[in-house]
Amino acid sequence: MRPTELSRRTFLSALAGAAALPLFPRRALASTPQLLGRRAEHLIVLYASGGLRGAPLFFGEACTEHNPYGRASVHGNAEWTPGALLGGPRASLPLFGAELPSAAEMSGEMALIAGVDHLPGGTAIVDHLEADHRLTTASTGNGDAGLLSIVHREHARYKTDARAFPPVDVGGSTFARATGIYAANRPLEISSAKVFEGRSERVESAQRSAWMKEVVAGRDQKFIETRKAVRSALDNLASAKNSGRIYGNHLRNPALDLLGAPDAALGGASNAQLLEVFGAGEGGTSKWGLETAFALRCCQLGSPAVSINRYLYDTHSDERDSFPTDAADLGRQMAGLNFLLKRLDDGTGKPLWDSTVVIVVSETNRDNTDPDTGFNSGGGSDHRGTPASRNQLWPLFGGPVSGAGRIFGRLDPETLAAIDRPATSVASVQATLLALLGIDPAPYFSAPILTEIFR
Amino acid sequence: MGAAGGLAPPQTALNARHRICGSPGVGVARGEFGALPAPIGAPARSRTAILASSVFALLIACDSGDSYLSRSPEQNKPTEFDRVLLESFEAEGRTIERASEEVLCARLYLDVLGYRPGRETILSQCTGRSLAEVASELLRSEDYRNAQRRRWVDRLRYSDALIDRGAIEDLEARIDAMYRGELGYRALAIETLSHPGFIGRFLAYGQEDSVAEAAFRAFLGRPATAPEAEDLGILWKAWRPRMYNAGDEAYSVAAQIDPFACEAGVRACVSTILGFAAVELPREGRVGLLAAGDLTEADWEALRAPGRLFAEQPMFWESAADEILTNYLGYKLGAQYPAARQALIDELVASNGDLVAAELTVLTSIVYAELGRPTKIMTPEAWLRSVAEFTGAPLGDCRSDPWFAGAAASMGGCPGHFDPNTQRISERVSVMGIEQAVAQDEAALTLCTDEAAVELQQNPDETRTEMIARILERAYGRAALEEEVRAVDTAAARCTDCTSGQVASDLCTAIAGSVEYAAY
């Protein structure tokens, strides 16, 4: 066949047409099997790593030893009392012409798992690395796959469309761990959405050179053929480069270039608006905001699961000074997600809220604090394996959460020990999140699914 | 094609059953390039000599003599490493097919200097010259030493984002001295294991066992067991970290010494798990912590105890040999040919740790020149530097060029680079995932723009077809194939009003992203 001749103008016009098409066509939601009463198409994990001191945000009634910051008001029909650090003033959003309520004000829309332990009844884990590994893989050993890699391997979306937007790990967490048979299932891993700055400017040159890449790729196949003894390694490299070619154009979507394309809009909000909501717009100081906005964009483009890791919460000292700011920053992300998920279109005309679940996690809670001051001798807190460091408080929210405002489990306000029933295991939460995304967790976790949160 | 004895053409491959070179003694090719005599002066009719003559007669290609004759006797002496390999190959009936001159030259440049040579470099620097000659020259270059220093960042995992730069520069100066031949490997190891630039990296919270663990990985080639790390860690007990504000909200660690922690005659710090070693520091009326710069020679001698202990271990030399073999061959030769590995170990010990000589042994060996050895993939740093060489784009390195550091780190390179996004020190990633592939594509787009790719612009006196051929040759270092030139030219013709600069830029991006370019 005679190759079609394209003038440069035709070339660019074709590119413009291509760019107007949805880069990741969304697929019918019904394609995902339903294993719980509710189903989610998207999961956003806010990983407040370092060992988040949970009570000052999510257990306002805890005693001073565990929550020296006080409590916020209860809102709606919430069964739990937010801590003072989840409260705070409303933020002004000029670009939206609105105010952003504090996260405490949405407590009636959040479910809280009170007491999540790595291994309830087992040995306490105090080491960061081990705690992190158990959090992200729920493995008791050296598991091969983190949650995101399991999703990438098992999610129905990838069975039928290998080009679907992958799960995303922002900030380098072991949720992206993928060794052994999972090596090919690594999610997209980036240290920050900053690496996307300016990428959308190169979409034209990238697409323009695509035709040349096809030619060279053809030559590559011949090269690989000549290296029969080492084909496997070269095939893997070729496969990775092919993925890069496929995703390269998609990942130059202006909606992902949050810093370089502030006016780019998707689903009803511009990049600048998103950054403003998360406290990362002009003059903003959020350490989370850019990444949270990126996570939201990834979900809009079809990613089923995104985790954001911010190592800000290992407050062994100087917690008095640093933690209120960093806790408020986390609260801002929660409030911002609540605000935006209800306003952004999911591509099918429905709010993204309806199909998205957000969860906040960490690898430990904290202890070794003075009953009178609430801090250790360095003005901070530690993680030594007492119930106060074992039992974490993990909130969830989003349309599919049917237990909004409820608390699942109870902790003693004096000791943070689980009362009435054992703490929930990390594996149970992981299994639940997989089931929520339509992935059968049985091959991975024997722990029970938390059906009561998603009836 | 080069003169006889140069980077030999494929038809002189080892499996071609060539004649024995007619020269003094029994001539054999040393690696790719030429004949090596039997070990004149070896015990008369020793098993080695007999074996060598018979095996070489069967397996070794040789040249017609010019370059062989022009080489020094030292270069012509067969290495024990090759001799042992040949013995094994003969027993197996294995034959070796040599890589082409172009492939070998590219390997040498990538392995030794860290970038892919263009065709012009291959023609001017390798063609017609012996492998030993080229390798020796490269091993004497500053680029080689720079590449080695970067390799040691991987090995020692130090980071100038964490440790005070003076300490790292001092440590790097010693590493450089070793590659200049002024310091043996053993001496370097002993100094490194008592150097603030190394210790400070792993002593952030005063965990001596972490230092022991890092020392194991760096010099014994394996992780320490928990008891080993605990027992040996005590040898670094006198070291104390001192955090200081290095500006820009960054903190660095300066190591200092607590003279009371391992006080002579009071509480010596003793380890026995790998053999007896003790650190005993004279107190001499000292009342507080000492900066490294205030230590006496007697203090340093005491602090070098762990280094001396490590250097006594058989694993120490085994690990050094394995490092060289894996680095240059891309696989663990010792697992299949333990006698060859032992020969390299013996050479290292006999030379008191002359790493450069041992590297030359491997670089000029028959296995290095083998065509079918496992293909290696460029590191991100090597890839970036290669593309810059190819395009003419100015580029620094992980230390001097923030763009380079960021691009390489996104691709899984630049170990030691501080990532402000994650607040972590990056380590090398050998897996290419989605983001690594996209990051590489992004870097190629940047380095291949019309402005950056100054070496690729169309010359006034060449046609587009000639330009395409020139770019392909410049990139891959081989003659452009007629069919690939035609394919590219035909594709380029589809864009009727693309400028030649755009064609050059697009071709550059495509080549840089190809498997052939990254593999060697």
PDB file of N, CA, C and O in Angstrom, chain A residues 200-255:
ATOM      1  N   SER A 200       2.953  18.554  28.848  1.00  0.00           N
ATOM      2  CA  SER A 200       1.915  18.738  27.830  1.00  0.00           C
ATOM      3  C   SER A 200       2.426  19.583  26.678  1.00  0.00           C
ATOM      4  O   SER A 200       1.916  19.497  25.567  1.00  0.00           O
ATOM      5  N   GLU A 201       3.472  20.380  26.937  1.00  0.00           N
ATOM      6  CA  GLU A 201       4.021  21.204  25.854  1.00  0.00           C
ATOM      7  C   GLU A 201       4.677  20.340  24.781  1.00  0.00           C
ATOM      8  O   GLU A 201       4.870  20.778  23.657  1.00  0.00           O
ATOM      9  N   ARG A 202       5.064  19.140  25.164  1.00  0.00           N
ATOM     10  CA  ARG A 202       5.786  18.297  24.204  1.00  0.00           C
ATOM     11  C   ARG A 202       4.888  17.281  23.505  1.00  0.00           C
ATOM     12  O   ARG A 202       5.369  16.382  22.842  1.00  0.00           O
ATOM     13  N   VAL A 203       3.578  17.421  23.725  1.00  0.00           N
ATOM     14  CA  VAL A 203       2.693  16.430  23.124  1.00  0.00           C
ATOM     15  C   VAL A 203       2.813  16.451  21.601  1.00  0.00           C
ATOM     16  O   VAL A 203       2.812  15.401  20.948  1.00  0.00           O
ATOM     17  N   GLU A 204       3.010  17.656  21.047  1.00  0.00           N
ATOM     18  CA  GLU A 204       3.087  17.723  19.585  1.00  0.00           C
ATOM     19  C   GLU A 204       4.356  17.053  19.075  1.00  0.00           C
ATOM     20  O   GLU A 204       4.312  16.203  18.179  1.00  0.00           O
ATOM     21  N   SER A 205       5.483  17.405  19.665  1.00  0.00           N
ATOM     22  CA  SER A 205       6.727  16.807  19.170  1.00  0.00           C
ATOM     23  C   SER A 205       6.761  15.313  19.450  1.00  0.00           C
ATOM     24  O   SER A 205       7.302  14.534  18.662  1.00  0.00           O
ATOM     25  N   ALA A 206       6.155  14.907  20.562  1.00  0.00           N
ATOM     26  CA  ALA A 206       6.127  13.474  20.865  1.00  0.00           C
ATOM     27  C   ALA A 206       5.282  12.727  19.845  1.00  0.00           C
ATOM     28  O   ALA A 206       5.657  11.658  19.354  1.00  0.00           O
ATOM     29  N   GLN A 207       4.143  13.310  19.526  1.00  0.00           N
ATOM     30  CA  GLN A 207       3.283  12.614  18.561  1.00  0.00           C
ATOM     31  C   GLN A 207       3.864  12.712  17.158  1.00  0.00           C
ATOM     32  O   GLN A 207       3.723  11.794  16.363  1.00  0.00           O
ATOM     33  N   ARG A 208       4.529  13.837  16.896  1.00  0.00           N
ATOM     34  CA  ARG A 208       5.122  13.979  15.570  1.00  0.00           C
ATOM     35  C   ARG A 208       6.187  12.915  15.337  1.00  0.00           C
ATOM     36  O   ARG A 208       6.328  12.373  14.252  1.00  0.00           O
ATOM     37  N   SER A 209       6.962  12.606  16.383  1.00  0.00           N
ATOM     38  CA  SER A 209       8.041  11.638  16.194  1.00  0.00           C
ATOM     39  C   SER A 209       7.542  10.201  16.270  1.00  0.00           C
ATOM     40  O   SER A 209       8.324   9.263  16.083  1.00  0.00           O
ATOM     41  N   ALA A 210       6.244  10.026  16.521  1.00  0.00           N
ATOM     42  CA  ALA A 210       5.718   8.669  16.682  1.00  0.00           C
ATOM     43  C   ALA A 210       5.905   7.838  15.416  1.00  0.00           C
ATOM     44  O   ALA A 210       6.240   6.652  15.478  1.00  0.00           O
ATOM     45  N   TRP A 211       5.719   8.444  14.282  1.00  0.00           N
ATOM     46  CA  TRP A 211       5.841   7.704  13.025  1.00  0.00           C
ATOM     47  C   TRP A 211       7.278   7.208  12.828  1.00  0.00           C
ATOM     48  O   TRP A 211       7.511   6.112  12.350  1.00  0.00           O
ATOM     49  N   MET A 212       8.230   8.037  13.249  1.00  0.00           N
ATOM     50  CA  MET A 212       9.624   7.613  13.131  1.00  0.00           C
ATOM     51  C   MET A 212       9.920   6.478  14.110  1.00  0.00           C
ATOM     52  O   MET A 212      10.671   5.560  13.819  1.00  0.00           O
ATOM     53  N   LYS A 213       9.284   6.568  15.278  1.00  0.00           N
ATOM     54  CA  LYS A 213       9.502   5.508  16.272  1.00  0.00           C
ATOM     55  C   LYS A 213       8.999   4.176  15.746  1.00  0.00           C
ATOM     56  O   LYS A 213       9.569   3.123  16.036  1.00  0.00           O
ATOM     57  N   GLU A 214       7.900   4.217  15.024  1.00  0.00           N
ATOM     58  CA  GLU A 214       7.373   2.967  14.458  1.00  0.00           C
ATOM     59  C   GLU A 214       8.390   2.345  13.502  1.00  0.00           C
ATOM     60  O   GLU A 214       8.599   1.139  13.486  1.00  0.00           O
ATOM     61  N   VAL A 215       9.003   3.192  12.719  1.00  0.00           N
ATOM     62  CA  VAL A 215      10.008   2.694  11.772  1.00  0.00           C
ATOM     63  C   VAL A 215      11.171   2.066  12.515  1.00  0.00           C
ATOM     64  O   VAL A 215      11.621   0.956  12.215  1.00  0.00           O
ATOM     65  N   VAL A 216      11.658   2.786  13.528  1.00  0.00           N
ATOM     66  CA  VAL A 216      12.800   2.285  14.276  1.00  0.00           C
ATOM     67  C   VAL A 216      12.412   1.044  15.078  1.00  0.00           C
ATOM     68  O   VAL A 216      13.206   0.115  15.233  1.00  0.00           O
ATOM     69  N   ALA A 217      11.180   1.012  15.577  1.00  0.00           N
ATOM     70  CA  ALA A 217      10.732  -0.165  16.335  1.00  0.00           C
ATOM     71  C   ALA A 217      10.736  -1.402  15.437  1.00  0.00           C
ATOM     72  O   ALA A 217      11.063  -2.509  15.890  1.00  0.00           O
ATOM     73  N   GLY A 218      10.391  -1.210  14.180  1.00  0.00           N
ATOM     74  CA  GLY A 218      10.444  -2.329  13.239  1.00  0.00           C
ATOM     75  C   GLY A 218      11.859  -2.850  13.080  1.00  0.00           C
ATOM     76  O   GLY A 218      12.114  -4.056  13.076  1.00  0.00           O
ATOM     77  N   ARG A 219      12.780  -1.941  13.011  1.00  0.00           N
ATOM     78  CA  ARG A 219      14.191  -2.318  12.910  1.00  0.00           C
ATOM     79  C   ARG A 219      14.635  -3.005  14.213  1.00  0.00           C
ATOM     80  O   ARG A 219      15.405  -3.955  14.198  1.00  0.00           O
ATOM     81  N   ASP A 220      14.102  -2.523  15.336  1.00  0.00           N
ATOM     82  CA  ASP A 220      14.440  -3.118  16.623  1.00  0.00           C
ATOM     83  C   ASP A 220      14.077  -4.594  16.675  1.00  0.00           C
ATOM     84  O   ASP A 220      14.809  -5.412  17.230  1.00  0.00           O
ATOM     85  N   GLN A 221      12.932  -4.919  16.123  1.00  0.00           N
ATOM     86  CA  GLN A 221      12.511  -6.319  16.143  1.00  0.00           C
ATOM     87  C   GLN A 221      13.536  -7.184  15.439  1.00  0.00           C
ATOM     88  O   GLN A 221      13.854  -8.282  15.877  1.00  0.00           O
ATOM     89  N   LYS A 222      14.062  -6.689  14.346  1.00  0.00           N
ATOM     90  CA  LYS A 222      15.084  -7.450  13.626  1.00  0.00           C
ATOM     91  C   LYS A 222      16.345  -7.567  14.472  1.00  0.00           C
ATOM     92  O   LYS A 222      16.994  -8.611  14.496  1.00  0.00           O
ATOM     93  N   PHE A 223      16.668  -6.505  15.157  1.00  0.00           N
ATOM     94  CA  PHE A 223      17.843  -6.546  16.036  1.00  0.00           C
ATOM     95  C   PHE A 223      17.654  -7.601  17.125  1.00  0.00           C
ATOM     96  O   PHE A 223      18.547  -8.395  17.416  1.00  0.00           O
ATOM     97  N   ILE A 224      16.473  -7.610  17.712  1.00  0.00           N
ATOM     98  CA  ILE A 224      16.201  -8.567  18.779  1.00  0.00           C
ATOM     99  C   ILE A 224      16.275  -9.997  18.246  1.00  0.00           C
ATOM    100  O   ILE A 224      16.779 -10.899  18.914  1.00  0.00           O
ATOM    101  N   GLU A 225      15.787 -10.193  17.040  1.00  0.00           N
ATOM    102  CA  GLU A 225      15.826 -11.524  16.426  1.00  0.00           C
ATOM    103  C   GLU A 225      17.255 -12.052  16.326  1.00  0.00           C
ATOM    104  O   GLU A 225      17.511 -13.242  16.428  1.00  0.00           O
ATOM    105  N   THR A 226      18.205 -11.139  16.130  1.00  0.00           N
ATOM    106  CA  THR A 226      19.593 -11.578  15.980  1.00  0.00           C
ATOM    107  C   THR A 226      20.216 -11.951  17.313  1.00  0.00           C
ATOM    108  O   THR A 226      21.322 -12.468  17.356  1.00  0.00           O
ATOM    109  N   ARG A 227      19.535 -11.653  18.382  1.00  0.00           N
ATOM    110  CA  ARG A 227      20.082 -11.934  19.722  1.00  0.00           C
ATOM    111  C   ARG A 227      19.237 -13.001  20.394  1.00  0.00           C
ATOM    112  O   ARG A 227      18.683 -12.783  21.463  1.00  0.00           O
ATOM    113  N   LYS A 228      19.175 -14.142  19.775  1.00  0.00           N
ATOM    114  CA  LYS A 228      18.262 -15.171  20.272  1.00  0.00           C
ATOM    115  C   LYS A 228      18.571 -15.573  21.709  1.00  0.00           C
ATOM    116  O   LYS A 228      17.689 -15.840  22.500  1.00  0.00           O
ATOM    117  N   ALA A 229      19.865 -15.595  22.031  1.00  0.00           N
ATOM    118  CA  ALA A 229      20.246 -16.078  23.358  1.00  0.00           C
ATOM    119  C   ALA A 229      19.764 -15.143  24.461  1.00  0.00           C
ATOM    120  O   ALA A 229      19.628 -15.548  25.607  1.00  0.00           O
ATOM    121  N   VAL A 230      19.550 -13.911  24.122  1.00  0.00           N
ATOM    122  CA  VAL A 230      19.185 -12.940  25.163  1.00  0.00           C
ATOM    123  C   VAL A 230      17.848 -12.299  24.870  1.00  0.00           C
ATOM    124  O   VAL A 230      17.550 -11.220  25.340  1.00  0.00           O
ATOM    125  N   ARG A 231      17.034 -12.981  24.130  1.00  0.00           N
ATOM    126  CA  ARG A 231      15.786 -12.375  23.677  1.00  0.00           C
ATOM    127  C   ARG A 231      14.885 -11.957  24.827  1.00  0.00           C
ATOM    128  O   ARG A 231      14.246 -10.928  24.770  1.00  0.00           O
ATOM    129  N   SER A 232      14.867 -12.773  25.856  1.00  0.00           N
ATOM    130  CA  SER A 232      13.945 -12.492  26.942  1.00  0.00           C
ATOM    131  C   SER A 232      14.187 -11.097  27.512  1.00  0.00           C
ATOM    132  O   SER A 232      13.264 -10.301  27.665  1.00  0.00           O
ATOM    133  N   ALA A 233      15.465 -10.804  27.789  1.00  0.00           N
ATOM    134  CA  ALA A 233      15.785  -9.497  28.365  1.00  0.00           C
ATOM    135  C   ALA A 233      15.440  -8.381  27.383  1.00  0.00           C
ATOM    136  O   ALA A 233      14.895  -7.347  27.766  1.00  0.00           O
ATOM    137  N   LEU A 234      15.745  -8.618  26.128  1.00  0.00           N
ATOM    138  CA  LEU A 234      15.486  -7.571  25.140  1.00  0.00           C
ATOM    139  C   LEU A 234      13.993  -7.424  24.883  1.00  0.00           C
ATOM    140  O   LEU A 234      13.502  -6.313  24.661  1.00  0.00           O
ATOM    141  N   ASP A 235      13.284  -8.538  24.891  1.00  0.00           N
ATOM    142  CA  ASP A 235      11.830  -8.457  24.728  1.00  0.00           C
ATOM    143  C   ASP A 235      11.210  -7.638  25.858  1.00  0.00           C
ATOM    144  O   ASP A 235      10.296  -6.837  25.643  1.00  0.00           O
ATOM    145  N   ASN A 236      11.712  -7.874  27.080  1.00  0.00           N
ATOM    146  CA  ASN A 236      11.183  -7.116  28.215  1.00  0.00           C
ATOM    147  C   ASN A 236      11.441  -5.621  28.052  1.00  0.00           C
ATOM    148  O   ASN A 236      10.584  -4.791  28.347  1.00  0.00           O
ATOM    149  N   LEU A 237      12.650  -5.321  27.568  1.00  0.00           N
ATOM    150  CA  LEU A 237      12.984  -3.909  27.368  1.00  0.00           C
ATOM    151  C   LEU A 237      12.093  -3.311  26.281  1.00  0.00           C
ATOM    152  O   LEU A 237      11.577  -2.198  26.428  1.00  0.00           O
ATOM    153  N   ALA A 238      11.923  -4.077  25.211  1.00  0.00           N
ATOM    154  CA  ALA A 238      11.070  -3.588  24.118  1.00  0.00           C
ATOM    155  C   ALA A 238       9.650  -3.383  24.613  1.00  0.00           C
ATOM    156  O   ALA A 238       8.979  -2.408  24.258  1.00  0.00           O
ATOM    157  N   SER A 239       9.205  -4.289  25.472  1.00  0.00           N
ATOM    158  CA  SER A 239       7.851  -4.182  26.007  1.00  0.00           C
ATOM    159  C   SER A 239       7.708  -2.913  26.861  1.00  0.00           C
ATOM    160  O   SER A 239       6.722  -2.180  26.767  1.00  0.00           O
ATOM    161  N   ALA A 240       8.727  -2.661  27.698  1.00  0.00           N
ATOM    162  CA  ALA A 240       8.687  -1.458  28.539  1.00  0.00           C
ATOM    163  C   ALA A 240       8.679  -0.209  27.667  1.00  0.00           C
ATOM    164  O   ALA A 240       7.950   0.750  27.936  1.00  0.00           O
ATOM    165  N   LYS A 241       9.498  -0.226  26.635  1.00  0.00           N
ATOM    166  CA  LYS A 241       9.559   0.952  25.771  1.00  0.00           C
ATOM    167  C   LYS A 241       8.242   1.131  25.008  1.00  0.00           C
ATOM    168  O   LYS A 241       7.811   2.255  24.764  1.00  0.00           O
ATOM    169  N   ASN A 242       7.639   0.015  24.672  1.00  0.00           N
ATOM    170  CA  ASN A 242       6.343   0.104  24.009  1.00  0.00           C
ATOM    171  C   ASN A 242       5.305   0.711  24.950  1.00  0.00           C
ATOM    172  O   ASN A 242       4.497   1.550  24.551  1.00  0.00           O
ATOM    173  N   SER A 243       5.366   0.289  26.211  1.00  0.00           N
ATOM    174  CA  SER A 243       4.459   0.885  27.205  1.00  0.00           C
ATOM    175  C   SER A 243       4.703   2.377  27.286  1.00  0.00           C
ATOM    176  O   SER A 243       3.771   3.172  27.395  1.00  0.00           O
ATOM    177  N   GLY A 244       5.987   2.731  27.254  1.00  0.00           N
ATOM    178  CA  GLY A 244       6.322   4.149  27.305  1.00  0.00           C
ATOM    179  C   GLY A 244       5.729   4.892  26.122  1.00  0.00           C
ATOM    180  O   GLY A 244       5.244   6.014  26.252  1.00  0.00           O
ATOM    181  N   ARG A 245       5.760   4.251  24.957  1.00  0.00           N
ATOM    182  CA  ARG A 245       5.194   4.896  23.760  1.00  0.00           C
ATOM    183  C   ARG A 245       3.679   5.057  23.909  1.00  0.00           C
ATOM    184  O   ARG A 245       3.115   6.087  23.582  1.00  0.00           O
ATOM    185  N   ILE A 246       3.051   3.980  24.425  1.00  0.00           N
ATOM    186  CA  ILE A 246       1.596   4.018  24.578  1.00  0.00           C
ATOM    187  C   ILE A 246       1.199   5.069  25.605  1.00  0.00           C
ATOM    188  O   ILE A 246       0.389   5.952  25.361  1.00  0.00           O
ATOM    189  N   TYR A 247       1.817   4.956  26.791  1.00  0.00           N
ATOM    190  CA  TYR A 247       1.408   5.842  27.878  1.00  0.00           C
ATOM    191  C   TYR A 247       1.981   7.242  27.716  1.00  0.00           C
ATOM    192  O   TYR A 247       1.450   8.200  28.258  1.00  0.00           O
ATOM    193  N   GLY A 248       3.103   7.316  26.985  1.00  0.00           N
ATOM    194  CA  GLY A 248       3.758   8.609  26.846  1.00  0.00           C
ATOM    195  C   GLY A 248       2.804   9.672  26.360  1.00  0.00           C
ATOM    196  O   GLY A 248       2.732  10.765  26.921  1.00  0.00           O
ATOM    197  N   ASN A 249       2.057   9.363  25.330  1.00  0.00           N
ATOM    198  CA  ASN A 249       1.123  10.361  24.807  1.00  0.00           C
ATOM    199  C   ASN A 249      -0.009  10.627  25.793  1.00  0.00           C
ATOM    200  O   ASN A 249      -0.440  11.758  25.981  1.00  0.00           O
ATOM    201  N   HIS A 250      -0.497   9.572  26.409  1.00  0.00           N
ATOM    202  CA  HIS A 250      -1.574   9.753  27.386  1.00  0.00           C
ATOM    203  C   HIS A 250      -1.104  10.604  28.566  1.00  0.00           C
ATOM    204  O   HIS A 250      -1.838  11.437  29.080  1.00  0.00           O
ATOM    205  N   LEU A 251       0.131  10.365  28.990  1.00  0.00           N
ATOM    206  CA  LEU A 251       0.614  11.067  30.180  1.00  0.00           C
ATOM    207  C   LEU A 251       1.049  12.499  29.877  1.00  0.00           C
ATOM    208  O   LEU A 251       1.530  13.192  30.764  1.00  0.00           O
ATOM    209  N   ARG A 252       0.909  12.886  28.641  1.00  0.00           N
ATOM    210  CA  ARG A 252       1.152  14.300  28.309  1.00  0.00           C
ATOM    211  C   ARG A 252      -0.168  15.073  28.251  1.00  0.00           C
ATOM    212  O   ARG A 252      -0.219  16.198  27.755  1.00  0.00           O
ATOM    213  N   ASN A 253      -1.219  14.438  28.725  1.00  0.00           N
ATOM    214  CA  ASN A 253      -2.521  15.108  28.792  1.00  0.00           C
ATOM    215  C   ASN A 253      -2.391  16.383  29.626  1.00  0.00           C
ATOM    216  O   ASN A 253      -1.885  16.346  30.743  1.00  0.00           O
ATOM    217  N   PRO A 254      -2.823  17.512  29.099  1.00  0.00           N
ATOM    218  CA  PRO A 254      -2.693  18.766  29.853  1.00  0.00           C
ATOM    219  C   PRO A 254      -3.343  18.714  31.239  1.00  0.00           C
ATOM    220  O   PRO A 254      -2.921  19.430  32.148  1.00  0.00           O
ATOM    221  N   ALA A 255      -4.333  17.868  31.403  1.00  0.00           N
ATOM    222  CA  ALA A 255      -4.992  17.784  32.717  1.00  0.00           C
ATOM    223  C   ALA A 255      -4.040  17.248  33.783  1.00  0.00           C
ATOM    224  O   ALA A 255      -4.255  17.457  34.976  1.00  0.00           O
TER     225      ALA A 255
END
